[in-house]
PDB file of C-alpha atoms and ligand atoms in Angstrom:
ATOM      1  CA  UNK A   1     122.966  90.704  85.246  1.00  0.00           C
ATOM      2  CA  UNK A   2     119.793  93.036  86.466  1.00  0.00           C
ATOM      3  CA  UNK A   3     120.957  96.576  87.663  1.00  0.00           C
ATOM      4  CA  UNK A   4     120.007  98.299  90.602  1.00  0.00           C
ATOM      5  CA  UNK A   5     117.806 100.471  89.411  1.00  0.00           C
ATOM      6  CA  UNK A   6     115.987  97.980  87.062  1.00  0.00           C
ATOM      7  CA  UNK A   7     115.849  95.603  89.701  1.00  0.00           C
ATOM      8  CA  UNK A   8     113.803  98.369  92.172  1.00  0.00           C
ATOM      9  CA  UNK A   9     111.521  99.598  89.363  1.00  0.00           C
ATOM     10  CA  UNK A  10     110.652  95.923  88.992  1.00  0.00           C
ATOM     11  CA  UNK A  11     109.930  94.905  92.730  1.00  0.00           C
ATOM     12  CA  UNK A  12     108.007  98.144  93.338  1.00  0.00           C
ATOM     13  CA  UNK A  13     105.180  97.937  90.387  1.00  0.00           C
ATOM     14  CA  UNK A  14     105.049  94.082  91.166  1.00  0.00           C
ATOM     15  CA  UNK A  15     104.587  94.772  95.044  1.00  0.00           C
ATOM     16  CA  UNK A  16     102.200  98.288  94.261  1.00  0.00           C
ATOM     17  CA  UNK A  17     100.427  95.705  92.419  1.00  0.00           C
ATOM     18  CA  UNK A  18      99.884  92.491  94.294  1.00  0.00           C
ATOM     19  CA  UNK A  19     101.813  93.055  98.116  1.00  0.00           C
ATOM     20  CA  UNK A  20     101.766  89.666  98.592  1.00  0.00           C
ATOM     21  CA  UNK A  21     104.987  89.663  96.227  1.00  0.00           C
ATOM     22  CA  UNK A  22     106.859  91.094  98.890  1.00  0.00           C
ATOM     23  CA  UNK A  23     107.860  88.417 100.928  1.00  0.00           C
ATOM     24  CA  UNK A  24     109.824  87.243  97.621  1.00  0.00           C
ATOM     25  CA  UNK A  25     111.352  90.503  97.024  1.00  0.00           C
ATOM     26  CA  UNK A  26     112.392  91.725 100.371  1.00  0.00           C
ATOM     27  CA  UNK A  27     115.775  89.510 100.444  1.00  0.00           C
ATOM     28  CA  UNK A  28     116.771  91.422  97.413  1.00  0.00           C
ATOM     29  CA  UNK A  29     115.993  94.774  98.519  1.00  0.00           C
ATOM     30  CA  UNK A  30     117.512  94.449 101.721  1.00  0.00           C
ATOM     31  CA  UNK A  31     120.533  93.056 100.551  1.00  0.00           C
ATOM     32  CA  UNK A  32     120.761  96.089  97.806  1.00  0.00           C
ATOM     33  CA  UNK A  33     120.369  98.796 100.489  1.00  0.00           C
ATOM     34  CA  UNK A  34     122.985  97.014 102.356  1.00  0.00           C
ATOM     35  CA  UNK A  35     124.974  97.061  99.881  1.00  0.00           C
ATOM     36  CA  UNK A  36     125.022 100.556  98.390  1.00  0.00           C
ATOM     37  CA  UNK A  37     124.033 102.273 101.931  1.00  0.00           C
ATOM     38  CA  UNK A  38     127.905 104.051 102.098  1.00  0.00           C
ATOM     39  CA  UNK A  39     127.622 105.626  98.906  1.00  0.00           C
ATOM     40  CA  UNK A  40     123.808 105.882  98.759  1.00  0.00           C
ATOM     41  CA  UNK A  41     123.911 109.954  99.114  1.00  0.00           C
ATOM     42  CA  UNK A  42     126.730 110.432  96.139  1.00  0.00           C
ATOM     43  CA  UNK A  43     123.678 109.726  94.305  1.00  0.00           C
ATOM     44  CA  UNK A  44     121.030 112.188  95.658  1.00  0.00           C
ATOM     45  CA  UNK A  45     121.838 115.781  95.031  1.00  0.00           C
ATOM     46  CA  UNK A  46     119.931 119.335  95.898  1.00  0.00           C
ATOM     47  CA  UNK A  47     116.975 118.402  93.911  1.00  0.00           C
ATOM     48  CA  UNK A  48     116.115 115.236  96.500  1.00  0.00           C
ATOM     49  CA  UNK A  49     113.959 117.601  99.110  1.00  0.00           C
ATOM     50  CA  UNK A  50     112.134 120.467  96.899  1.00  0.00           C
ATOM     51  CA  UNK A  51     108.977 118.701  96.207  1.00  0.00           C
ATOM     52  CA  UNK A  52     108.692 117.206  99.738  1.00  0.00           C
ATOM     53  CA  UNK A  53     108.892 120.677 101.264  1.00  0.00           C
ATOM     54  CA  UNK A  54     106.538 122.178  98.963  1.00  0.00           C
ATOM     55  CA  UNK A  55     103.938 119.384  99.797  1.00  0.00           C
ATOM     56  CA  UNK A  56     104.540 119.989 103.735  1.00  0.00           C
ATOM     57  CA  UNK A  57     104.763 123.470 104.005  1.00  0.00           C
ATOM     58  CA  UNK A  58     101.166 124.540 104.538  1.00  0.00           C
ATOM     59  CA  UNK A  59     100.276 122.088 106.531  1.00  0.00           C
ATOM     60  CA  UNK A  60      99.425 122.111 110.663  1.00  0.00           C
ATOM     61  CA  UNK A  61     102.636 121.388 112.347  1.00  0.00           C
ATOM     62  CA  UNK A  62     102.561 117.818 113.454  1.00  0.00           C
ATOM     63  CA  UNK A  63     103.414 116.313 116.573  1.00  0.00           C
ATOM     64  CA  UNK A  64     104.488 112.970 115.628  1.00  0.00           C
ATOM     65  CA  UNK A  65     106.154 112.688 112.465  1.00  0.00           C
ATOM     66  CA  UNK A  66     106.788 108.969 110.739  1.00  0.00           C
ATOM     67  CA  UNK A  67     109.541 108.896 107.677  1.00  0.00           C
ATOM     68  CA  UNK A  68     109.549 105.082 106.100  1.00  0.00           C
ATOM     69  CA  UNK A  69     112.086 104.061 104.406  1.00  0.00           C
ATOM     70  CA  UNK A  70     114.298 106.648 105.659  1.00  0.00           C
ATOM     71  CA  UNK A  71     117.352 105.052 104.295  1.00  0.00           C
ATOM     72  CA  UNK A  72     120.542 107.368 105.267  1.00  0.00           C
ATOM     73  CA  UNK A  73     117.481 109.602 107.088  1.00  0.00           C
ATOM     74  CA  UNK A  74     118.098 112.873 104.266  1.00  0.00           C
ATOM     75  CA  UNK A  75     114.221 113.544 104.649  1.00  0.00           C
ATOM     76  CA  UNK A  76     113.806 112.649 108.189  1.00  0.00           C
ATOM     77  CA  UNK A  77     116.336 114.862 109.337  1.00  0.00           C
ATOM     78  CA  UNK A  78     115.050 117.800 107.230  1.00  0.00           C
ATOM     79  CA  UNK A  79     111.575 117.656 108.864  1.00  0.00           C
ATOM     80  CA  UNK A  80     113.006 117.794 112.394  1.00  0.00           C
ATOM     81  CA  UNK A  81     114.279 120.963 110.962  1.00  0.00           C
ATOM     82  CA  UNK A  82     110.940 122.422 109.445  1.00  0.00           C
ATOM     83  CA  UNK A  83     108.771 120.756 112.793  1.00  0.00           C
ATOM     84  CA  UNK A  84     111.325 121.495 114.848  1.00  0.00           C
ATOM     85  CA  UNK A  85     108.507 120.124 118.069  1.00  0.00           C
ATOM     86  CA  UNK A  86     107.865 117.683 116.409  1.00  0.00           C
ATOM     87  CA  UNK A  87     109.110 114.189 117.119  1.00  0.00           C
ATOM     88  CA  UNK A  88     110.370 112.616 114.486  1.00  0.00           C
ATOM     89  CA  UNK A  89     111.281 108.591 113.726  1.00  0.00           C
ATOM     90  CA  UNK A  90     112.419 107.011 110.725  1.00  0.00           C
ATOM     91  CA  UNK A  91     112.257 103.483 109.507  1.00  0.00           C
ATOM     92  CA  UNK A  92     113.829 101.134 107.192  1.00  0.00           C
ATOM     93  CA  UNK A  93     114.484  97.334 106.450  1.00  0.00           C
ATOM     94  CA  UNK A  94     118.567  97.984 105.375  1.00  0.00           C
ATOM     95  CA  UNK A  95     120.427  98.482 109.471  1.00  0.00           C
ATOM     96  CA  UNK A  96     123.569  99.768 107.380  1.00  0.00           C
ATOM     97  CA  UNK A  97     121.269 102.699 106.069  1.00  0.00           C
ATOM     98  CA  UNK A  98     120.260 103.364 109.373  1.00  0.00           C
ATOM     99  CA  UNK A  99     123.244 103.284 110.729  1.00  0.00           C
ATOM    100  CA  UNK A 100     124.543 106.434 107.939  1.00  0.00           C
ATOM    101  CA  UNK A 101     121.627 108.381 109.510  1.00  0.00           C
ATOM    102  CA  UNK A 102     122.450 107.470 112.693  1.00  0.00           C
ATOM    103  CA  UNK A 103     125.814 108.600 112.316  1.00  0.00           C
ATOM    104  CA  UNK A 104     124.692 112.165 111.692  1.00  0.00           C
ATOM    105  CA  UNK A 105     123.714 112.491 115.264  1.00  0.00           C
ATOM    106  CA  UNK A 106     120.826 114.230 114.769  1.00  0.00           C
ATOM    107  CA  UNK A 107     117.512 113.836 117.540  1.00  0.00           C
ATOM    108  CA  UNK A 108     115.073 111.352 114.879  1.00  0.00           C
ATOM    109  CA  UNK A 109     114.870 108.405 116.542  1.00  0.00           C
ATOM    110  CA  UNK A 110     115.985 106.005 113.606  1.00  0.00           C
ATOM    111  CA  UNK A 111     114.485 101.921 113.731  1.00  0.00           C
ATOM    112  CA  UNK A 112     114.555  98.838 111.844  1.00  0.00           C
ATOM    113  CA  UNK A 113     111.107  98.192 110.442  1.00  0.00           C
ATOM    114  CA  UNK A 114     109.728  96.627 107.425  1.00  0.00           C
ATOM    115  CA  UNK A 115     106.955  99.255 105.331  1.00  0.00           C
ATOM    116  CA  UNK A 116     104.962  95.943 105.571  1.00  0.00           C
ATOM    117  CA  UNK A 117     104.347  95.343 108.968  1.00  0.00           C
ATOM    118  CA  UNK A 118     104.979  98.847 110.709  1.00  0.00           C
ATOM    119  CA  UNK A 119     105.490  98.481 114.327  1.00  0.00           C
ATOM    120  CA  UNK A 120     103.003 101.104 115.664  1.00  0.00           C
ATOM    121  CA  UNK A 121      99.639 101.452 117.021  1.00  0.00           C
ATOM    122  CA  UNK A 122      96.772 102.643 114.709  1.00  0.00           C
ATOM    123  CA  UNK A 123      97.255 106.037 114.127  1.00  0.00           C
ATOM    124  CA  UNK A 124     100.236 106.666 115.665  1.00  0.00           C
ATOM    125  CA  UNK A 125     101.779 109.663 112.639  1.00  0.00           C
ATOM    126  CA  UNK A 126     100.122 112.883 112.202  1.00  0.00           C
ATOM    127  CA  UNK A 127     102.715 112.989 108.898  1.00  0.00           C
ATOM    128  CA  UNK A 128     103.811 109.983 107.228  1.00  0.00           C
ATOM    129  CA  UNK A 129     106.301 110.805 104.639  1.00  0.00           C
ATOM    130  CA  UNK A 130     108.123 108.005 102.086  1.00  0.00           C
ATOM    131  CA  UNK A 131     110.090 109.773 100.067  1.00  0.00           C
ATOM    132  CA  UNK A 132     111.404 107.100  97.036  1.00  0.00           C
ATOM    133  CA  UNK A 133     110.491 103.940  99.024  1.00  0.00           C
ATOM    134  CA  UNK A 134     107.717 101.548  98.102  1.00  0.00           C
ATOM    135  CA  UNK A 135     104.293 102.391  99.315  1.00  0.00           C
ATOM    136  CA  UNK A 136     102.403  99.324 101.279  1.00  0.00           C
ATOM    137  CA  UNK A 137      99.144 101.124 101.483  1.00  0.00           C
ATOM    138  CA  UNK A 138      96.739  99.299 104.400  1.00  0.00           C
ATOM    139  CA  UNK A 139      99.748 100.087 106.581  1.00  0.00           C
ATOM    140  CA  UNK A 140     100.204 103.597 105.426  1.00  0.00           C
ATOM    141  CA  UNK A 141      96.705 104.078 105.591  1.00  0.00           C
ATOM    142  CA  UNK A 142      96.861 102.120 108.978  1.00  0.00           C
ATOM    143  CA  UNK A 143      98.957 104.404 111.182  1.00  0.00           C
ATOM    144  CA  UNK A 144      98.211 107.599 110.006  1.00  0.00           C
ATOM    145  CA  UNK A 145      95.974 109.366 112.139  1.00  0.00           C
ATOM    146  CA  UNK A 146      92.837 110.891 111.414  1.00  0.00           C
ATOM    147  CA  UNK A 147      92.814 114.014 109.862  1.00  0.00           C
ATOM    148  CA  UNK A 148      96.455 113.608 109.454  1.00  0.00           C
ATOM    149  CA  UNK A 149      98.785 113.626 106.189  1.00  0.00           C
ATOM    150  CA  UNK A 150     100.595 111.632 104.038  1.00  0.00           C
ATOM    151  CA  UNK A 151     103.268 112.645 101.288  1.00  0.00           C
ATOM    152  CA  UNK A 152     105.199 110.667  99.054  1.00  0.00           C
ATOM    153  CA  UNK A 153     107.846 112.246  97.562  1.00  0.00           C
ATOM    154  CA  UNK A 154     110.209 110.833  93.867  1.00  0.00           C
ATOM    155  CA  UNK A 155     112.966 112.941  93.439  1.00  0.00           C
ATOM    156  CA  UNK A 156     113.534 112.308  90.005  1.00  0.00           C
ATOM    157  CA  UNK A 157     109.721 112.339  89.126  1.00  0.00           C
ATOM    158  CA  UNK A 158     108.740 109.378  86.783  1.00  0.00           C
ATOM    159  CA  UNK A 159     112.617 108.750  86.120  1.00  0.00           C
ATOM    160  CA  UNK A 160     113.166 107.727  89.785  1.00  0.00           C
ATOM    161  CA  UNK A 161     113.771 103.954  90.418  1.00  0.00           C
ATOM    162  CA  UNK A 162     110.916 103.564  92.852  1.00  0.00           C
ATOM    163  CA  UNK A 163     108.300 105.937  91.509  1.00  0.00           C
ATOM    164  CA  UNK A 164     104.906 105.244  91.940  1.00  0.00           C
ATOM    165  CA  UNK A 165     102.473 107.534  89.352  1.00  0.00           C
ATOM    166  CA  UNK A 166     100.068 110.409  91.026  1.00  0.00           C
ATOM    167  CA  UNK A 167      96.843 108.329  89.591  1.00  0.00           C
ATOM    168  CA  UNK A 168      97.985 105.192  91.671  1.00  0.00           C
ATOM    169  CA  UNK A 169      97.997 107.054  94.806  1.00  0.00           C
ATOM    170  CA  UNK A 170      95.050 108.655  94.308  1.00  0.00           C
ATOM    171  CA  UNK A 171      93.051 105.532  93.984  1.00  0.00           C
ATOM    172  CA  UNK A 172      95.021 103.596  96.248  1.00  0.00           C
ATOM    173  CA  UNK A 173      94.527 106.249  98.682  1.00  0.00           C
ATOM    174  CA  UNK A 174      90.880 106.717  97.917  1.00  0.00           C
ATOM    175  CA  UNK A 175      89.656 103.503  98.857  1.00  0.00           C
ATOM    176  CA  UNK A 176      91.195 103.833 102.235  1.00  0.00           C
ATOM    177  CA  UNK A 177      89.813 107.235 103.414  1.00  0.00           C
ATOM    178  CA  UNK A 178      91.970 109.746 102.152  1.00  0.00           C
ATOM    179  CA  UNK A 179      90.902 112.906 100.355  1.00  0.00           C
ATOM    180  CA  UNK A 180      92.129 116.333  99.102  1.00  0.00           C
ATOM    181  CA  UNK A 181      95.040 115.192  97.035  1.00  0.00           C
ATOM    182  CA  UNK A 182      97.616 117.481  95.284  1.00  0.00           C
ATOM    183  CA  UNK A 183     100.776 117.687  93.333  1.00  0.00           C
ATOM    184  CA  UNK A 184     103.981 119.234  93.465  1.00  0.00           C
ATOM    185  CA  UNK A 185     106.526 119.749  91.259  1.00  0.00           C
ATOM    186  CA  UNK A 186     110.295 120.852  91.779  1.00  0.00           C
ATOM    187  CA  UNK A 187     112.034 119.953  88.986  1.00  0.00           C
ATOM    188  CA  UNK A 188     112.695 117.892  88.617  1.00  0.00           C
ATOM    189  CA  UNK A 189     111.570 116.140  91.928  1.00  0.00           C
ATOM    190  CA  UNK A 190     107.450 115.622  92.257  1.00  0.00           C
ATOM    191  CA  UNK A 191     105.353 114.841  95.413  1.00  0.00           C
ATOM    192  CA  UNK A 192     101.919 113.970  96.355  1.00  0.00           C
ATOM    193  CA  UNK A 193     100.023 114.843  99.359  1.00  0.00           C
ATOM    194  CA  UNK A 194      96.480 113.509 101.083  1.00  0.00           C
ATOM    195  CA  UNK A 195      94.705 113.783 104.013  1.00  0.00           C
ATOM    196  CA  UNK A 196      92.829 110.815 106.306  1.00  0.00           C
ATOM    197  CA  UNK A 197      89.291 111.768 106.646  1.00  0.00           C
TER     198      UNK A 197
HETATM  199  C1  SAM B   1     115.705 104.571  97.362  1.00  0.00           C
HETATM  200  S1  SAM B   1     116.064 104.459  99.059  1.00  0.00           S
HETATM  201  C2  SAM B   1     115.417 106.008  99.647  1.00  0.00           C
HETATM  202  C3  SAM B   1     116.011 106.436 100.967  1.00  0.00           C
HETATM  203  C4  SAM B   1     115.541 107.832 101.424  1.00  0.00           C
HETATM  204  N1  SAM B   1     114.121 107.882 101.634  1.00  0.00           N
HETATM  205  C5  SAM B   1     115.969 108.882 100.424  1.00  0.00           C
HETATM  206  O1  SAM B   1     115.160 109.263  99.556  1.00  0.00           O
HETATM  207  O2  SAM B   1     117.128 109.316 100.502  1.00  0.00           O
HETATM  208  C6  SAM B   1     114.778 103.308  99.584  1.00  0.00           C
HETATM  209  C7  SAM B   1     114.906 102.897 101.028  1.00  0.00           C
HETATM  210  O3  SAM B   1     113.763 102.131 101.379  1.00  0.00           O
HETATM  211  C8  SAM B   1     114.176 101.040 102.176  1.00  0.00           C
HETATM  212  N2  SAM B   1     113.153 100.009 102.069  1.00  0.00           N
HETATM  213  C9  SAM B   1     112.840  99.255 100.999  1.00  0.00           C
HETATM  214  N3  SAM B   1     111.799  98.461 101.288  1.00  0.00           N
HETATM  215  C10 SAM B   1     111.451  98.729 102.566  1.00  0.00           C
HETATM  216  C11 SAM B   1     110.449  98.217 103.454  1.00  0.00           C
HETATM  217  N4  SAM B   1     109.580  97.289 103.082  1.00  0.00           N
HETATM  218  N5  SAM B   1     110.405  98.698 104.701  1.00  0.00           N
HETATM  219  C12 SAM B   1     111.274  99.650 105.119  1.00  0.00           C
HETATM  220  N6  SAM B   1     112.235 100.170 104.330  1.00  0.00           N
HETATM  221  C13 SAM B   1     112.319  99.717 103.069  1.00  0.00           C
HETATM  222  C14 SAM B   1     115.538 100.666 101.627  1.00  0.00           C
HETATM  223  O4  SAM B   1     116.315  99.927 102.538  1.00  0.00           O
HETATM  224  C15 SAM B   1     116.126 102.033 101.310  1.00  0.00           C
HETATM  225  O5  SAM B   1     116.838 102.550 102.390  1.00  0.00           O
END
């Protein structure tokens, strides 16, 4: 039997690849988020956030924040801290993840929504964040606003599950208007930021 974390590496460089996979992954994902959401955060420790703040510190304080794939809302929550006017709202397809960061009773407003279809007007997110979820690129791309950012974050680097590599973004990124990438590290976490023209 496939384990979890082969089974996630697999569905992300199939659906980075060719997004029109998704629709035959997305059962499976789900149903693994489900599945793990209670003891998702035995399995994240301090090293989850480092790169993600590194990659947002500089940056103009946003007013609307998006986090997808929020899962149990660890990232969401900490940028309500560092954007503290900011309003913040998290997404993901797994309810019983949301409803761990809901739990925490924190003021990100937390909503089911699939990374595929994003329920938001065009350029809705000064910052969209996904920090170890897979990136579906037009959509990213799609509500970001201009001039605005986007970070991804891996908190394991290349060893996490759903890891996409720096050179993917970039190009992915490229050929839908973004510009001025960099990369952080915080071992052994990495990150990746870019800006919409
Ligand atoms: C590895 S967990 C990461 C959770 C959180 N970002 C963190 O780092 O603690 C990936 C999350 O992405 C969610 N997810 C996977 N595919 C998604 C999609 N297409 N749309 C929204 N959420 C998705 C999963 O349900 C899961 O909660």
């Amino acid at each position: 039997m496939i384990d979890e974390r082969t089974l996630a590496r697999w569905i992300t460089d199939a659906v980075v690849r060719r997004p029109v996979l998704w629709r035959l992954a997305r059962g499976r994902m789900r149903d693994m988020f489900e599945r793990i959401a209670p003891t998702w955060e035995t399995r994240i420790g301090p090293h989850h956030l480092g790169a993600l703040r590194k990659a947002v510190a500089e940056i103009e304080a946003p007013a609307r924040v998006l986090d997808v794939g929020t899962g149990t809302g660890v990232a969401a929550l900490a940028l309500a801290d560092w954007f503290p006017a900011a309003e913040v709202v998290g997404v993901d397809l797994s309810p019983a993840m949301l409803a761990e960061a809901e739990s925490k009773g924190s003021r990100v407003r937390f909503q089911v929504a699939d990374a595929s279809r994003l329920p938001f007007a065009d350029g809705s997110f000064d910052l969209v964040v996904l920090m170890n979820a897979v990136p579906f690129f037009d959509e990213l791309a799609r509500v970001t606003a201009a001039g605005g950012t986007i970070a991804f974050s891996f908190s394991r680097g290349p060893e996490t599950p759903i890891y996409v590599a720096a050179e993917r973004l970039r190009r992915e990124l490229a050929r839908r208007g973004f510009a001025e990438f960099e990369e952080f590290l915080a071992d052994p976490a990495t990150a990746f930021r870019a800006r919409k023209r």
